[in-house]
JSON list of C-alpha atoms in Angstrom, two decimals:
[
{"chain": "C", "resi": 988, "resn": "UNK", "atom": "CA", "xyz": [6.85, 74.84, -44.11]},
{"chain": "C", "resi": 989, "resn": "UNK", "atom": "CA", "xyz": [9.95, 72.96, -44.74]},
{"chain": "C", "resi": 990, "resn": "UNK", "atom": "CA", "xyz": [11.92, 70.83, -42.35]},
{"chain": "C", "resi": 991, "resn": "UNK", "atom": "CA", "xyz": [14.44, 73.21, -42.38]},
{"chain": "C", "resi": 992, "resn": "UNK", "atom": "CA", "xyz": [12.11, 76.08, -41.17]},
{"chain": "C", "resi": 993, "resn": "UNK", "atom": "CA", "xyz": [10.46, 74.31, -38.79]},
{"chain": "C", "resi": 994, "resn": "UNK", "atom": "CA", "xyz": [13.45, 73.14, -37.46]},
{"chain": "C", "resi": 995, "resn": "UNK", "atom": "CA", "xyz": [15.21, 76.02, -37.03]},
{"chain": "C", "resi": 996, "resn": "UNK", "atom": "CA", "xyz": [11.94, 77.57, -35.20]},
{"chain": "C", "resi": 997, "resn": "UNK", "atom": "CA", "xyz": [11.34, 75.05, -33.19]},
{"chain": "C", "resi": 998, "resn": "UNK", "atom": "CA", "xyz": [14.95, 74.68, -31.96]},
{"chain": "C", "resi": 999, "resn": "UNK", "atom": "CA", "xyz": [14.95, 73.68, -28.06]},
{"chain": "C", "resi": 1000, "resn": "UNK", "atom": "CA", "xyz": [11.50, 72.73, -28.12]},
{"chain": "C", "resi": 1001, "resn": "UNK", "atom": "CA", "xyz": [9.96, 68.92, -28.34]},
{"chain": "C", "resi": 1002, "resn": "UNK", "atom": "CA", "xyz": [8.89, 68.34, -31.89]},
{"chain": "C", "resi": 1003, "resn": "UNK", "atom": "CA", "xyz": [5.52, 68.05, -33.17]},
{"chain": "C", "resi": 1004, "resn": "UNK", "atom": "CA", "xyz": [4.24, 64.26, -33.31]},
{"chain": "C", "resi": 1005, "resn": "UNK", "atom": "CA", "xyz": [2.71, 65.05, -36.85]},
{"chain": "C", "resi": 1006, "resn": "UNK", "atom": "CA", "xyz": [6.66, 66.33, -37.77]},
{"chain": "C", "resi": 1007, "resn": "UNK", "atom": "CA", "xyz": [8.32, 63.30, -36.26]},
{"chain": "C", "resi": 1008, "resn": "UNK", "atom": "CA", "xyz": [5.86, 60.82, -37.70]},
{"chain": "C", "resi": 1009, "resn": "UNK", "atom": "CA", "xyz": [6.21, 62.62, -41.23]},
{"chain": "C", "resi": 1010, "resn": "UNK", "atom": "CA", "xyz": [10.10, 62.80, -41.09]},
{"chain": "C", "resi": 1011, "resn": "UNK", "atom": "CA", "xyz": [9.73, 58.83, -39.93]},
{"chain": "C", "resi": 1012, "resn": "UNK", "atom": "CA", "xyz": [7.21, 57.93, -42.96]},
{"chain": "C", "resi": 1013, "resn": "UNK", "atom": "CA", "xyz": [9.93, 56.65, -45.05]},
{"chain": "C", "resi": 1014, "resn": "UNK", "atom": "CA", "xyz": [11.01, 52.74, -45.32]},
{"chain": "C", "resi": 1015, "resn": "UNK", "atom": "CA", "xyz": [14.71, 53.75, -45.14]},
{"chain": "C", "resi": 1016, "resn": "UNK", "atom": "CA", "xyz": [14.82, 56.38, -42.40]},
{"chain": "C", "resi": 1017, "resn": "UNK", "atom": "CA", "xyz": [13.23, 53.82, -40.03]},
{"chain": "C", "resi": 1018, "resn": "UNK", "atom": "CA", "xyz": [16.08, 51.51, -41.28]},
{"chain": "C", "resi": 1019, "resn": "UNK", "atom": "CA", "xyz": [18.95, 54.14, -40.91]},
{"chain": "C", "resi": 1020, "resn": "UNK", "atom": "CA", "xyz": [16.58, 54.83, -37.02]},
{"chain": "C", "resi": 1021, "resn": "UNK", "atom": "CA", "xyz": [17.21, 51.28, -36.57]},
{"chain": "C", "resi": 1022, "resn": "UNK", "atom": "CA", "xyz": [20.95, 50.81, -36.81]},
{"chain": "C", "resi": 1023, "resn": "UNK", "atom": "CA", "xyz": [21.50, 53.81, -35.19]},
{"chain": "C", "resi": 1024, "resn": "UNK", "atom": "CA", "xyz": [19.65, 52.92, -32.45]},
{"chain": "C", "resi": 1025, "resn": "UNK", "atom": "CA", "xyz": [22.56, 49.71, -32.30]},
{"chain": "C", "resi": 1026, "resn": "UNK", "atom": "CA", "xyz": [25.42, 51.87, -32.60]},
{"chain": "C", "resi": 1027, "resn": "UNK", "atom": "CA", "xyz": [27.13, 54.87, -34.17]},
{"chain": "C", "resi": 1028, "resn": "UNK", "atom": "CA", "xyz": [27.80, 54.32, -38.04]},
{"chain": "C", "resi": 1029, "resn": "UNK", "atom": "CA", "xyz": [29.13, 56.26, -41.13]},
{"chain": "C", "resi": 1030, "resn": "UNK", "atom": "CA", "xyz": [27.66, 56.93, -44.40]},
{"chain": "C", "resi": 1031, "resn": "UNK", "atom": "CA", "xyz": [29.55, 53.78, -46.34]},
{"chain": "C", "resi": 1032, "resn": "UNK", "atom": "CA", "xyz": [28.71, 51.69, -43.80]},
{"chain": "C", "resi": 1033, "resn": "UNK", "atom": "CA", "xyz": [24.75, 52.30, -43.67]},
{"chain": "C", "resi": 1034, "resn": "UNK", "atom": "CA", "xyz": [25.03, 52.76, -47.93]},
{"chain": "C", "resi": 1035, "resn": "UNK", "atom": "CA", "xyz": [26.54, 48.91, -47.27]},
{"chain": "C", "resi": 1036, "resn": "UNK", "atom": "CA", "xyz": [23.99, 47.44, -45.04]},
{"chain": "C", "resi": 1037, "resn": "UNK", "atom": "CA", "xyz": [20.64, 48.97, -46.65]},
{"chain": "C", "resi": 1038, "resn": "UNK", "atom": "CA", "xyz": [22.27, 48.20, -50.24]},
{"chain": "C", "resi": 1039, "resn": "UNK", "atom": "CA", "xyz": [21.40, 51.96, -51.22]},
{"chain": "C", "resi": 1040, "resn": "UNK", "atom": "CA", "xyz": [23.63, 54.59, -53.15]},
{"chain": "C", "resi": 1041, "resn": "UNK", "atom": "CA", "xyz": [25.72, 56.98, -50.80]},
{"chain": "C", "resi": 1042, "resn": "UNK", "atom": "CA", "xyz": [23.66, 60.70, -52.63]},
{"chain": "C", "resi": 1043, "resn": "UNK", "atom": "CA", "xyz": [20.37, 58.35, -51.58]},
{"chain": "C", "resi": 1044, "resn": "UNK", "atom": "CA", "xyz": [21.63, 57.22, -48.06]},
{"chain": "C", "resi": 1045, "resn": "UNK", "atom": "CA", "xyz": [23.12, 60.95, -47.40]},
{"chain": "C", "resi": 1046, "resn": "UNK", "atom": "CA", "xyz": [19.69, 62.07, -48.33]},
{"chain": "C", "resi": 1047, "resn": "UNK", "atom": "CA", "xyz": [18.32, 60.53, -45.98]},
{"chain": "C", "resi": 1048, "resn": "UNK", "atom": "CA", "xyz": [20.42, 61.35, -42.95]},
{"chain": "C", "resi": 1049, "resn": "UNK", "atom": "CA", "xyz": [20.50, 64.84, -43.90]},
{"chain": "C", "resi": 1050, "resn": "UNK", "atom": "CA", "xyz": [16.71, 64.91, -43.61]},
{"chain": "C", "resi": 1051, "resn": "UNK", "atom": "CA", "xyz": [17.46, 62.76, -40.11]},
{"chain": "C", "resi": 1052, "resn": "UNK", "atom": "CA", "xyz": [19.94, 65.33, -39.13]},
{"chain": "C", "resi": 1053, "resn": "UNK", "atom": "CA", "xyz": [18.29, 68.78, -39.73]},
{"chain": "C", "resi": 1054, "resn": "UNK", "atom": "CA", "xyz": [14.76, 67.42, -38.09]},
{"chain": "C", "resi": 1055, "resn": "UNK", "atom": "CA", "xyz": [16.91, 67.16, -34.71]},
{"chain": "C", "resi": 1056, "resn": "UNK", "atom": "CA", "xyz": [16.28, 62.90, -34.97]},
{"chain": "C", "resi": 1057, "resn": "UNK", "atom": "CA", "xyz": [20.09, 62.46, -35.49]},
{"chain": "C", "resi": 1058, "resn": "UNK", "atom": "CA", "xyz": [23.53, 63.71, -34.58]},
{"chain": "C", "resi": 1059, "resn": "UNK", "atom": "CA", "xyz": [26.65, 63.84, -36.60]},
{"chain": "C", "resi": 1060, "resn": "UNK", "atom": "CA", "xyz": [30.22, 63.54, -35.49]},
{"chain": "C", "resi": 1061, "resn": "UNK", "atom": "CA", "xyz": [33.15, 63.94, -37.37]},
{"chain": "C", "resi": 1062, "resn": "UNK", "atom": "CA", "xyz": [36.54, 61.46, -36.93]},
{"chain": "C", "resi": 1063, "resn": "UNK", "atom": "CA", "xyz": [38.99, 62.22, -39.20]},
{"chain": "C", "resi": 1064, "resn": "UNK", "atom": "CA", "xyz": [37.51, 62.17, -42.99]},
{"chain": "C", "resi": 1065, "resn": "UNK", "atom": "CA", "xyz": [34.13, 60.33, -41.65]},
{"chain": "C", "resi": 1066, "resn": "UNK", "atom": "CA", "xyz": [31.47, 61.74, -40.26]},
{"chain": "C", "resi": 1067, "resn": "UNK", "atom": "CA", "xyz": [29.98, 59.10, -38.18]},
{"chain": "C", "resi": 1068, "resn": "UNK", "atom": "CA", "xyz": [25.66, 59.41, -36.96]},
{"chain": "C", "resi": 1069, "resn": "UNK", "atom": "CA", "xyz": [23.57, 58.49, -34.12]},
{"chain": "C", "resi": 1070, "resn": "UNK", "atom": "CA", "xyz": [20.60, 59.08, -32.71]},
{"chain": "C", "resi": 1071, "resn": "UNK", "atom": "CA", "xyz": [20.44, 62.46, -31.07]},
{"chain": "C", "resi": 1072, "resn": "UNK", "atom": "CA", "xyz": [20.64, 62.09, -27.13]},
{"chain": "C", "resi": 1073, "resn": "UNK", "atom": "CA", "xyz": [17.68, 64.92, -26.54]},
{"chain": "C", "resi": 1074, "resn": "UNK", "atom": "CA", "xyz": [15.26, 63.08, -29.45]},
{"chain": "C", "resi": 1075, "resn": "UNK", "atom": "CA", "xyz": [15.86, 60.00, -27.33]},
{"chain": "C", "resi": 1076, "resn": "UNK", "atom": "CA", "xyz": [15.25, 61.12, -24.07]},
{"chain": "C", "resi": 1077, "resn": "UNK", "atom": "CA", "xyz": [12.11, 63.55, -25.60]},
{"chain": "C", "resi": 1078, "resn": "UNK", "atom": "CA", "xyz": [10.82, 60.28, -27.68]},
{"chain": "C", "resi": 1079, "resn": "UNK", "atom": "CA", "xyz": [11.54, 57.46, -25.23]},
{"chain": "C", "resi": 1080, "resn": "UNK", "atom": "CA", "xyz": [7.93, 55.59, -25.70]},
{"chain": "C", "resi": 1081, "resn": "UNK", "atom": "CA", "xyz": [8.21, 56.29, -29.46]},
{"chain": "C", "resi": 1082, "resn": "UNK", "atom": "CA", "xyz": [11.62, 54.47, -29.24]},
{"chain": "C", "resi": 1083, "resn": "UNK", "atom": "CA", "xyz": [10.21, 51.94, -26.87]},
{"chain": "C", "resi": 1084, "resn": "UNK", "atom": "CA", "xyz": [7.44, 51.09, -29.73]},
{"chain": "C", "resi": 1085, "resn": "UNK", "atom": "CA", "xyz": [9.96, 51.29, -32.72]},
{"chain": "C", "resi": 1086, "resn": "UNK", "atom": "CA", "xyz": [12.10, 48.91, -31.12]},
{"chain": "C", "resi": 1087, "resn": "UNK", "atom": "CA", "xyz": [9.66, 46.48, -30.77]},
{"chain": "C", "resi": 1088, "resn": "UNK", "atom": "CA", "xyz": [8.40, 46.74, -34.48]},
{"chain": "C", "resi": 1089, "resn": "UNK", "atom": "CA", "xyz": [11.64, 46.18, -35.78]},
{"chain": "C", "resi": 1090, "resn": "UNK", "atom": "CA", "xyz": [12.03, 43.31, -34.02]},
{"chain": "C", "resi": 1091, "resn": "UNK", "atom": "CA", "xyz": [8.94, 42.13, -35.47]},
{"chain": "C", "resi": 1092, "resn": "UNK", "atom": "CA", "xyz": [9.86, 42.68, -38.95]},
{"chain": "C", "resi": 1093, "resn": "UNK", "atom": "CA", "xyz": [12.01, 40.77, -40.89]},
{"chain": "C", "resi": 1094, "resn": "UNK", "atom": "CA", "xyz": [13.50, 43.80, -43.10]},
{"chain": "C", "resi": 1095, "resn": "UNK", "atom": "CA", "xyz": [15.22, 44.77, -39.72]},
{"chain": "C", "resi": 1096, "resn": "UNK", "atom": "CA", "xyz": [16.44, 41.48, -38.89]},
{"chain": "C", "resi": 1097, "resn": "UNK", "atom": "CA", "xyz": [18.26, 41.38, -41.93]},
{"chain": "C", "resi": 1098, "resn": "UNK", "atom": "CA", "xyz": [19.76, 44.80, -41.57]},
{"chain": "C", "resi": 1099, "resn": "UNK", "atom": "CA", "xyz": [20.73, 43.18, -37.99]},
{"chain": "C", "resi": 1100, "resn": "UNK", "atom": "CA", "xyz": [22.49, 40.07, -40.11]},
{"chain": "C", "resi": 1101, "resn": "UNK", "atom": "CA", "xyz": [24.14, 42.47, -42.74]},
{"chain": "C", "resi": 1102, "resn": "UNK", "atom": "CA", "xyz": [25.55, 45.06, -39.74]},
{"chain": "C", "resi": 1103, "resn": "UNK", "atom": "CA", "xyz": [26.85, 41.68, -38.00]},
{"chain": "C", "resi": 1104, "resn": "UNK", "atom": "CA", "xyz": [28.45, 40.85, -41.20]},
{"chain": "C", "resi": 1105, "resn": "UNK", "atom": "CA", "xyz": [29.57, 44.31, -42.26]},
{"chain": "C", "resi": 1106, "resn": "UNK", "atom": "CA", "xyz": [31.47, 44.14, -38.44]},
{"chain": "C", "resi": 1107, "resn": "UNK", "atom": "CA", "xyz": [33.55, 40.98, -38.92]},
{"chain": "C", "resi": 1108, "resn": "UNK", "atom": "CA", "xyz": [34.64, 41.49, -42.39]},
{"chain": "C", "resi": 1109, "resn": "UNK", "atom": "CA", "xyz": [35.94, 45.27, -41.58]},
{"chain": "C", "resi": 1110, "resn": "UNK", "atom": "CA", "xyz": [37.34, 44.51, -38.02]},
{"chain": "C", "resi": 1111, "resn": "UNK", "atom": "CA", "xyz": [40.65, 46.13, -38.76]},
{"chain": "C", "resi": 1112, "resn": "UNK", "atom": "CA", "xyz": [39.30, 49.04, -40.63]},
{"chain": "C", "resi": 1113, "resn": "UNK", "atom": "CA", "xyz": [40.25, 52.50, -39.16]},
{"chain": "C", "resi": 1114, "resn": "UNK", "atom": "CA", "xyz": [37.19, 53.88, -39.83]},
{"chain": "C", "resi": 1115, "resn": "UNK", "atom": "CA", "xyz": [34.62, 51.43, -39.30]},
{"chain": "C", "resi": 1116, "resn": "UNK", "atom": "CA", "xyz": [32.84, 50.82, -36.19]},
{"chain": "C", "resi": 1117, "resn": "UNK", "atom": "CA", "xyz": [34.57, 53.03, -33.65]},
{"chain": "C", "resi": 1118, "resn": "UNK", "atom": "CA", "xyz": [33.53, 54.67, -30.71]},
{"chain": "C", "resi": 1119, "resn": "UNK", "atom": "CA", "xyz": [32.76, 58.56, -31.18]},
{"chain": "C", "resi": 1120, "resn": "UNK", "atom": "CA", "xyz": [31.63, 61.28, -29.10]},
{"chain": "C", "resi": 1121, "resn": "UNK", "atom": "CA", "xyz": [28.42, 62.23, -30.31]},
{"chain": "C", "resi": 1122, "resn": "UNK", "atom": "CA", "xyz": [28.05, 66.14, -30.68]},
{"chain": "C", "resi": 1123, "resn": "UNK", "atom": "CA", "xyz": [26.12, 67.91, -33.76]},
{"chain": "C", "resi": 1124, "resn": "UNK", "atom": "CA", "xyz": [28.63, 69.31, -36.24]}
]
């Protein structure tokens, strides 16, 4: 079954640990999971910080997205992600343990610096790191 079929019949119901752990098997969803779980952030800014192409990084958060992990907001031309508030509150010891590991891991800490960086050098930028409403699209 695909992740589009399961998630459309599993809508409104807590996801299947094997389905979350598969979805989460991947190096750079756990690093999109990771600075999402900091703040709110559009596609050019987590292409920036991971150092990946946008078709790979929208990839990514489109497989985030449709497995109910993420939420996507749209402000102006950007379409901004974060974690989805019913994942969190469904997941919260899964969170609790991800957190830790990332702060564990060096890989993460870096994405940390580069998100730090990313922040200062595009503090006037309309589009960068701004506030949004989270709501699916």
């Amino acid at each position: 079954m695909s992740v589009v079929e399961y998630n459309h019949r599993m809508k409104g119901v807590i996801m299947n640990l094997a389905e979350i752990l598969k979805i989460l098997g991947d190096e750079c969803r756990l690093r999109i999971i990771h600075l999402l779980l900091q703040q709110s952030l559009c596609v050019c800014d987590i292409e920036k910080i991971l150092g990946t192409t946008q078709s790979n990084t929208s990839r990514h958060l489109n497989k985030l997205k449709v497995a109910g992990i993420l939420s996507a907001s749209k402000k102006s031309q950007w379409i901004y992600y974060s974690i989805n508030k019913l994942f969190l509150q469904e997941n919260e010891k899964l969170i609790e343990f991800l957190r830790e590991k990332f702060s564990q891991q060096e890989i993460f800490k870096n994405d940390l610096i580069r998100l730090k960086e990313l922040k200062e050098k595009y503090k006037e930028c309309e589009h960068t790191f701004k506030k949004v409403q989270r709501s699916d699209i």
